[in-house]
């Protein structure tokens, strides 16, 4: 049956509009049920401040309980089969749970035999005043394809190289939790920067030297199909110990896995969120304020975290170090070296994600502050890696 689908994923600054082209076929009734008001209540997608409603639709969002009874009984609802005694002053809440025991899925599809994902929509993440173009792309995955936070997805762009060979797969860090932005466990989100080459003489973009896959993704329309493979990756996963602080250092689209982390820890109604008792610190580097990524989401996460989430920006073209010069993420770490080293000594896990050019400056800055404090940085970093406290994903 030919359908015309329409739903909106709300943000504080813009609307994510998904309106497939004529002729797009869909067999998923869940798409028809997704409305802006429901996503607001769920605190999912690109969220706004929670409305206070505890109601979730179990048939779509994986919650336990009977829909109509829940509406009537609200906070007092218990499943019919429950036989637990409730201590005084304790409230019971349903939690998303149905993808909690999937382990770490890998290679549902291999690059040599990719599967097809369908575009639900995309939205530009940065303002026009910021350099470049960064898009948030939401894809509907084939049935049975799942992933966890910190993994990556391969995208195989269409067409062939100048040699007549298929394009090689490109790996993208996943920017959503295992439940996806629509909380139904069937979607994946990517944060994609359009790779462009500008002629140094003319200053104009050269389309012949543009990034094949990133431009393909940034130009997609709802209903388009994308060949994907994966998921892959086990090095950027959240720690099993929910009492350990996590420190996330990102530049640009390197925020992708950390968006997934923070949605899981501070937005979704999961056991993982309720069990996380530590603190999280995100250090994000961008060139200009207009280029901040997911800033509205981060504000809501901080409200939900009640002081357990700190977000520090290093806006290089607008912020400066104490003694002059542009401020980068490594400068933030150096300025707060004592706190950083103390937290690492206490077992904190640190993650780095972004362009590979970020790491030399970071390593140099950390080595310098370590030497100033009489620490053998080479030995300390080996110890951190051995303890699974040091995780790097750069591209």
Short mmCIF file of C-alpha atoms in Angstrom, two decimals:
data_model
loop_
_atom_site.label_atom_id
_atom_site.label_comp_id
_atom_site.label_asym_id
_atom_site.label_seq_id
_atom_site.Cartn_x
_atom_site.Cartn_y
_atom_site.Cartn_z
CA UNK A 1 0.00 0.00 0.00
CA UNK A 2 1.32 3.45 -0.85
CA UNK A 3 1.55 5.63 2.23
CA UNK A 4 2.32 9.22 3.04
CA UNK A 5 4.12 9.25 6.37
CA UNK A 6 4.81 12.28 8.50
CA UNK A 7 6.26 12.72 11.94
CA UNK A 8 8.30 15.30 13.79
CA UNK A 9 11.20 14.92 16.16
CA UNK A 10 11.26 18.10 18.23
CA UNK A 11 14.21 20.14 19.39
CA UNK A 12 14.35 23.41 21.26
CA UNK A 13 15.62 25.18 18.17
CA UNK A 14 14.30 23.31 15.17
CA UNK A 15 12.04 20.52 14.02
CA UNK A 16 13.16 17.22 12.57
CA UNK A 17 10.67 16.65 9.77
CA UNK A 18 10.36 13.28 8.13
CA UNK A 19 8.21 13.21 5.02
CA UNK A 20 9.01 10.33 2.66
CA UNK A 21 8.81 10.85 -1.07
CA UNK A 22 5.79 9.64 -2.98
CA UNK A 23 5.89 5.93 -3.49
CA UNK A 24 7.82 5.10 -0.32
CA UNK A 25 6.57 1.81 1.07
CA UNK A 26 6.58 0.95 4.74
CA UNK A 27 5.57 -2.20 6.56
CA UNK A 28 6.19 -0.70 10.01
CA UNK A 29 3.11 0.47 11.85
CA UNK A 30 5.37 1.98 14.52
CA UNK A 31 6.28 4.82 12.19
CA UNK A 32 2.67 5.90 12.07
CA UNK A 33 2.50 6.01 15.86
CA UNK A 34 5.46 8.33 16.43
CA UNK A 35 4.31 11.80 17.35
CA UNK A 36 6.16 14.77 18.76
CA UNK A 37 4.18 14.68 22.01
CA UNK A 38 5.11 11.06 22.67
CA UNK A 39 8.78 11.65 22.04
CA UNK A 40 8.69 14.60 24.44
CA UNK A 41 7.10 12.46 27.14
CA UNK A 42 9.59 9.67 26.60
CA UNK A 43 12.54 12.02 26.88
CA UNK A 44 13.85 10.37 23.73
CA UNK A 45 14.90 11.42 20.30
CA UNK A 46 16.26 14.94 20.36
CA UNK A 47 14.67 15.73 23.69
CA UNK A 48 13.02 18.61 25.42
CA UNK A 49 12.51 19.00 29.16
CA UNK A 50 10.53 16.05 30.52
CA UNK A 51 6.82 16.79 30.79
CA UNK A 52 6.56 14.83 34.04
CA UNK A 53 4.49 12.05 32.50
CA UNK A 54 5.52 8.50 33.43
CA UNK A 55 3.41 6.96 30.70
CA UNK A 56 5.12 4.92 28.00
CA UNK A 57 3.49 2.79 25.31
CA UNK A 58 4.79 -0.75 25.99
CA UNK A 59 3.84 -2.07 22.56
CA UNK A 60 6.24 0.31 20.85
CA UNK A 61 8.80 1.35 23.45
CA UNK A 62 9.48 -1.96 25.17
CA UNK A 63 8.04 -1.12 28.57
CA UNK A 64 6.23 -3.57 30.81
CA UNK A 65 2.63 -3.16 31.87
CA UNK A 66 -0.85 -2.79 30.42
CA UNK A 67 -1.44 0.48 28.60
CA UNK A 68 -4.96 1.27 29.76
CA UNK A 69 -4.47 0.15 33.36
CA UNK A 70 -1.33 2.25 33.53
CA UNK A 71 -3.23 5.32 32.41
CA UNK A 72 -5.81 4.77 35.16
CA UNK A 73 -3.41 3.90 37.99
CA UNK A 74 -0.41 6.05 37.08
CA UNK A 75 2.39 5.77 39.61
CA UNK A 76 0.52 3.11 41.60
CA UNK A 77 0.47 0.66 38.70
CA UNK A 78 1.85 -2.87 39.24
CA UNK A 79 1.75 -5.69 36.66
CA UNK A 80 -0.95 -8.23 37.50
CA UNK A 81 1.59 -11.00 38.11
CA UNK A 82 3.67 -8.96 40.57
CA UNK A 83 3.75 -10.29 44.14
CA UNK A 84 6.33 -7.96 45.67
CA UNK A 85 5.93 -5.95 48.83
CA UNK A 86 6.62 -2.25 48.48
CA UNK A 87 8.55 -0.52 51.29
CA UNK A 88 7.22 2.81 52.48
CA UNK A 89 8.26 5.88 50.47
CA UNK A 90 9.40 3.78 47.52
CA UNK A 91 7.95 4.34 44.06
CA UNK A 92 7.95 1.67 41.38
CA UNK A 93 8.53 2.67 37.78
CA UNK A 94 8.57 0.60 34.62
CA UNK A 95 11.83 0.62 32.71
CA UNK A 96 12.94 -0.08 29.18
CA UNK A 97 14.43 -3.52 29.42
CA UNK A 98 13.99 -5.62 26.34
CA UNK A 99 17.40 -4.88 24.79
CA UNK A 100 19.38 -5.01 28.02
CA UNK A 101 20.66 -8.56 27.63
CA UNK A 102 21.83 -8.62 24.01
CA UNK A 103 25.52 -8.62 24.89
CA UNK A 104 27.76 -6.91 22.33
CA UNK A 105 26.34 -7.71 18.88
CA UNK A 106 28.84 -7.84 16.04
CA UNK A 107 28.61 -8.29 12.29
CA UNK A 108 24.92 -8.78 11.77
CA UNK A 109 26.02 -7.98 8.24
CA UNK A 110 29.50 -7.99 6.73
CA UNK A 111 30.70 -5.29 4.29
CA UNK A 112 30.81 -7.92 1.53
CA UNK A 113 27.16 -8.72 2.17
CA UNK A 114 25.57 -5.50 3.44
CA UNK A 115 21.93 -5.07 4.35
CA UNK A 116 19.58 -2.23 3.48
CA UNK A 117 18.59 0.54 5.89
CA UNK A 118 15.93 3.12 5.09
CA UNK A 119 16.31 6.82 5.76
CA UNK A 120 13.73 8.22 8.16
CA UNK A 121 15.13 11.73 8.14
CA UNK A 122 18.05 14.04 8.79
CA UNK A 123 18.57 17.46 10.30
CA UNK A 124 21.41 19.96 10.15
CA UNK A 125 23.01 20.19 13.56
CA UNK A 126 24.96 23.43 13.27
CA UNK A 127 23.93 26.96 12.46
CA UNK A 128 24.60 28.53 9.08
CA UNK A 129 27.23 30.81 10.61
CA UNK A 130 29.38 27.79 11.49
CA UNK A 131 31.85 26.45 8.94
CA UNK A 132 30.94 23.30 7.08
CA UNK A 133 27.89 21.09 7.33
CA UNK A 134 27.09 18.45 9.96
CA UNK A 135 23.95 16.34 9.69
CA UNK A 136 22.13 14.04 12.11
CA UNK A 137 20.86 11.09 10.05
CA UNK A 138 18.30 8.57 11.32
CA UNK A 139 18.08 5.18 9.61
CA UNK A 140 15.57 2.38 10.01
CA UNK A 141 17.51 -0.89 10.36
CA UNK A 142 16.37 -4.28 9.07
CA UNK A 143 14.63 -6.54 11.57
CA UNK A 144 16.99 -8.19 14.03
CA UNK A 145 19.91 -5.80 13.59
CA UNK A 146 20.93 -4.38 16.96
CA UNK A 147 23.92 -2.62 18.49
CA UNK A 148 25.03 -1.13 21.78
CA UNK A 149 26.42 2.24 22.78
CA UNK A 150 30.00 2.85 21.63
CA UNK A 151 29.84 0.67 18.52
CA UNK A 152 30.22 1.74 14.90
CA UNK A 153 28.32 1.13 11.66
CA UNK A 154 29.76 0.71 8.17
CA UNK A 155 28.13 2.57 5.31
CA UNK A 156 28.80 1.50 1.72
CA UNK A 157 28.15 4.43 -0.65
CA UNK A 158 26.59 3.67 -4.02
CA UNK A 159 28.46 3.86 -7.29
CA UNK A 160 32.00 2.89 -8.19
CA UNK A 161 35.47 4.35 -8.05
CA UNK A 162 37.31 5.69 -11.09
CA UNK A 163 38.81 2.22 -11.43
CA UNK A 164 35.36 0.70 -11.72
CA UNK A 165 35.48 -0.93 -8.29
CA UNK A 166 32.79 -0.64 -5.60
CA UNK A 167 33.46 2.01 -2.98
CA UNK A 168 35.02 0.81 0.24
CA UNK A 169 32.87 0.92 3.39
CA UNK A 170 33.19 3.94 5.67
CA UNK A 171 32.93 3.50 9.41
CA UNK A 172 30.78 5.88 11.48
CA UNK A 173 30.46 6.00 15.27
CA UNK A 174 26.85 5.41 16.28
CA UNK A 175 25.23 8.46 17.89
CA UNK A 176 22.19 6.77 19.45
CA UNK A 177 21.51 4.22 22.17
CA UNK A 178 20.48 0.66 21.45
CA UNK A 179 16.85 1.81 21.59
CA UNK A 180 17.41 4.48 18.94
CA UNK A 181 16.05 8.00 18.76
CA UNK A 182 12.49 6.68 18.46
CA UNK A 183 12.95 4.28 21.40
CA UNK A 184 11.61 1.30 19.47
CA UNK A 185 14.93 -0.50 19.02
CA UNK A 186 14.82 -0.42 15.22
CA UNK A 187 16.74 2.73 14.29
CA UNK A 188 20.29 4.02 14.35
CA UNK A 189 21.53 7.61 14.22
CA UNK A 190 24.75 8.95 12.73
CA UNK A 191 26.47 12.31 13.14
CA UNK A 192 28.09 13.11 9.79
CA UNK A 193 30.33 15.97 8.71
CA UNK A 194 30.26 16.69 5.00
CA UNK A 195 33.82 16.28 3.73
CA UNK A 196 34.61 19.07 1.28
CA UNK A 197 37.80 20.20 -0.47
CA UNK A 198 38.31 23.89 -1.16
CA UNK A 199 40.73 25.03 -3.83
CA UNK A 200 43.43 27.12 -2.08
CA UNK A 201 43.59 29.51 -5.02
CA UNK A 202 39.93 30.08 -5.86
CA UNK A 203 38.53 29.31 -2.44
CA UNK A 204 35.74 27.34 -4.12
CA UNK A 205 34.64 23.81 -3.28
CA UNK A 206 35.83 21.15 -5.70
CA UNK A 207 33.03 18.56 -6.02
CA UNK A 208 35.38 16.08 -7.68
CA UNK A 209 37.40 15.87 -4.48
CA UNK A 210 34.50 15.83 -2.04
CA UNK A 211 34.04 12.93 0.39
CA UNK A 212 31.98 10.31 -1.40
CA UNK A 213 30.24 8.75 1.58
CA UNK A 214 29.77 11.82 3.75
CA UNK A 215 28.21 13.79 0.89
CA UNK A 216 25.98 10.84 0.08
CA UNK A 217 24.73 10.73 3.67
CA UNK A 218 24.35 14.50 4.02
CA UNK A 219 22.18 14.64 0.88
CA UNK A 220 19.84 11.77 1.72
CA UNK A 221 16.07 12.11 1.71
CA UNK A 222 13.48 10.18 3.72
CA UNK A 223 12.73 6.91 1.98
CA UNK A 224 16.18 6.60 0.42
CA UNK A 225 17.99 3.33 0.99
CA UNK A 226 21.49 2.88 2.37
CA UNK A 227 23.71 -0.19 2.35
CA UNK A 228 25.10 -0.81 5.85
CA UNK A 229 27.16 -3.43 7.65
CA UNK A 230 28.15 -4.16 11.22
CA UNK A 231 27.88 -3.28 13.99
CA UNK A 232 31.51 -3.49 15.03
CA UNK A 233 33.61 -2.38 17.96
CA UNK A 234 34.27 -3.38 21.55
CA UNK A 235 36.80 -0.76 22.66
CA UNK A 236 34.49 2.22 23.26
CA UNK A 237 31.84 0.55 25.40
CA UNK A 238 30.53 1.95 28.66
CA UNK A 239 32.11 0.35 31.74
CA UNK A 240 30.27 -2.47 33.44
CA UNK A 241 31.00 -0.85 36.81
CA UNK A 242 28.35 1.85 37.19
CA UNK A 243 30.24 3.46 40.09
CA UNK A 244 33.14 4.61 37.89
CA UNK A 245 33.31 8.19 36.61
CA UNK A 246 33.47 8.57 32.85
CA UNK A 247 35.43 11.34 31.11
CA UNK A 248 34.70 11.98 27.43
CA UNK A 249 36.89 14.13 25.21
CA UNK A 250 35.55 14.89 21.73
CA UNK A 251 36.23 17.15 18.80
CA UNK A 252 33.42 17.81 16.31
CA UNK A 253 31.50 14.72 15.24
CA UNK A 254 33.56 12.74 17.74
CA UNK A 255 30.70 13.52 20.11
CA UNK A 256 28.66 10.75 18.45
CA UNK A 257 29.38 7.86 20.85
CA UNK A 258 29.17 10.21 23.82
CA UNK A 259 25.70 11.35 22.81
CA UNK A 260 24.73 7.67 23.01
CA UNK A 261 26.43 7.33 26.40
CA UNK A 262 24.67 10.34 27.86
CA UNK A 263 21.25 9.42 26.53
CA UNK A 264 21.64 6.05 28.20
CA UNK A 265 22.92 7.41 31.49
CA UNK A 266 20.70 10.47 31.90
CA UNK A 267 17.71 10.35 29.52
CA UNK A 268 16.28 6.89 28.93
CA UNK A 269 14.31 5.11 31.60
CA UNK A 270 16.56 2.06 31.85
CA UNK A 271 18.17 0.07 34.63
CA UNK A 272 21.52 1.41 33.38
CA UNK A 273 20.39 4.96 34.10
CA UNK A 274 19.08 4.14 37.56
CA UNK A 275 22.21 2.17 38.46
CA UNK A 276 24.71 4.80 37.32
CA UNK A 277 25.86 6.50 40.51
CA UNK A 278 29.06 8.15 39.33
CA UNK A 279 29.77 11.41 37.51
CA UNK A 280 30.28 12.14 33.83
CA UNK A 281 32.38 14.90 32.29
CA UNK A 282 32.24 15.83 28.61
CA UNK A 283 34.90 18.06 27.04
CA UNK A 284 33.83 19.10 23.54
CA UNK A 285 35.93 21.06 21.10
CA UNK A 286 34.40 23.03 18.21
CA UNK A 287 35.61 26.09 16.25
CA UNK A 288 32.69 28.47 16.94
CA UNK A 289 29.62 28.65 19.18
CA UNK A 290 27.37 28.25 16.15
CA UNK A 291 28.99 24.87 15.64
CA UNK A 292 28.08 23.37 19.02
CA UNK A 293 26.55 19.93 18.61
CA UNK A 294 23.48 18.71 20.51
CA UNK A 295 23.75 21.62 22.95
CA UNK A 296 20.00 21.61 23.71
CA UNK A 297 20.13 17.92 24.50
CA UNK A 298 23.10 18.38 26.76
CA UNK A 299 21.26 21.06 28.75
CA UNK A 300 18.37 18.67 29.36
CA UNK A 301 20.75 15.88 30.31
CA UNK A 302 22.40 18.16 32.85
CA UNK A 303 19.01 18.95 34.36
CA UNK A 304 18.27 15.24 34.62
CA UNK A 305 21.72 14.50 36.04
CA UNK A 306 21.29 16.78 39.07
CA UNK A 307 24.93 17.82 39.18
CA UNK A 308 26.44 14.54 37.99
CA UNK A 309 27.09 15.70 34.41
CA UNK A 310 29.55 18.47 33.57
CA UNK A 311 29.93 19.82 30.05
CA UNK A 312 32.99 21.92 29.19
CA UNK A 313 33.40 23.55 25.80
CA UNK A 314 36.64 24.48 24.09
CA UNK A 315 35.55 26.89 21.36
CA UNK A 316 38.88 27.45 19.65
CA UNK A 317 38.13 30.59 17.63
CA UNK A 318 36.38 32.37 20.46
CA UNK A 319 38.04 31.17 23.69
CA UNK A 320 41.62 31.68 24.73
CA UNK A 321 44.10 30.18 27.14
CA UNK A 322 45.11 32.14 30.21
CA UNK A 323 48.38 33.22 28.62
CA UNK A 324 47.04 33.70 25.11
CA UNK A 325 46.41 31.43 22.16
CA UNK A 326 43.36 29.48 21.09
CA UNK A 327 41.72 27.12 23.56
CA UNK A 328 41.59 23.46 22.57
CA UNK A 329 40.41 20.35 24.41
CA UNK A 330 43.96 19.54 25.57
CA UNK A 331 44.15 22.96 27.20
CA UNK A 332 41.02 22.21 29.22
CA UNK A 333 42.57 18.96 30.41
CA UNK A 334 45.84 20.72 31.27
CA UNK A 335 44.05 23.48 33.19
CA UNK A 336 42.31 20.89 35.34
CA UNK A 337 45.18 18.40 35.44
CA UNK A 338 45.09 17.83 39.21
CA UNK A 339 41.40 16.96 39.14
CA UNK A 340 41.82 14.81 36.02
CA UNK A 341 44.71 12.82 37.47
CA UNK A 342 42.91 12.38 40.79
CA UNK A 343 39.82 11.01 39.07
CA UNK A 344 41.90 8.63 36.97
CA UNK A 345 43.66 7.44 40.12
CA UNK A 346 40.22 6.75 41.58
CA UNK A 347 39.33 4.53 38.61
CA UNK A 348 37.65 6.92 36.17
CA UNK A 349 37.40 5.78 32.54
CA UNK A 350 38.54 8.26 29.87
CA UNK A 351 37.46 8.17 26.23
CA UNK A 352 38.70 10.16 23.23
CA UNK A 353 36.88 10.44 19.91
CA UNK A 354 37.36 12.69 16.89
CA UNK A 355 39.84 13.43 14.14
CA UNK A 356 43.15 11.65 14.62
CA UNK A 357 44.89 15.02 14.66
CA UNK A 358 43.49 15.65 18.14
CA UNK A 359 45.63 13.04 19.90
CA UNK A 360 49.20 14.40 19.49
CA UNK A 361 48.27 17.66 21.20
CA UNK A 362 46.41 15.83 23.96
CA UNK A 363 49.25 13.41 24.63
CA UNK A 364 51.79 16.22 24.67
CA UNK A 365 49.71 18.26 27.13
CA UNK A 366 49.13 15.30 29.45
CA UNK A 367 52.78 14.33 29.39
CA UNK A 368 53.76 17.88 30.29
CA UNK A 369 51.43 18.12 33.29
CA UNK A 370 52.53 14.65 34.42
CA UNK A 371 56.23 15.56 34.28
CA UNK A 372 55.51 18.74 36.26
CA UNK A 373 54.06 16.52 38.99
CA UNK A 374 56.86 13.95 38.92
CA UNK A 375 54.79 11.30 37.14
CA UNK A 376 56.21 8.94 34.51
CA UNK A 377 53.47 9.50 31.93
CA UNK A 378 54.50 6.64 29.66
CA UNK A 379 54.24 4.17 32.53
CA UNK A 380 51.01 5.75 33.78
CA UNK A 381 49.34 5.48 30.38
CA UNK A 382 50.35 1.82 30.07
CA UNK A 383 48.75 1.26 33.45
CA UNK A 384 45.55 3.02 32.36
CA UNK A 385 45.34 0.91 29.22
CA UNK A 386 45.96 -2.28 31.17
CA UNK A 387 43.14 -1.31 33.56
CA UNK A 388 40.80 -0.57 30.63
CA UNK A 389 40.63 3.09 31.65
CA UNK A 390 41.96 4.53 28.38
CA UNK A 391 39.92 4.29 25.16
CA UNK A 392 40.63 6.01 21.85
CA UNK A 393 38.65 6.08 18.60
CA UNK A 394 39.97 8.51 16.01
CA UNK A 395 39.61 8.75 12.25
#
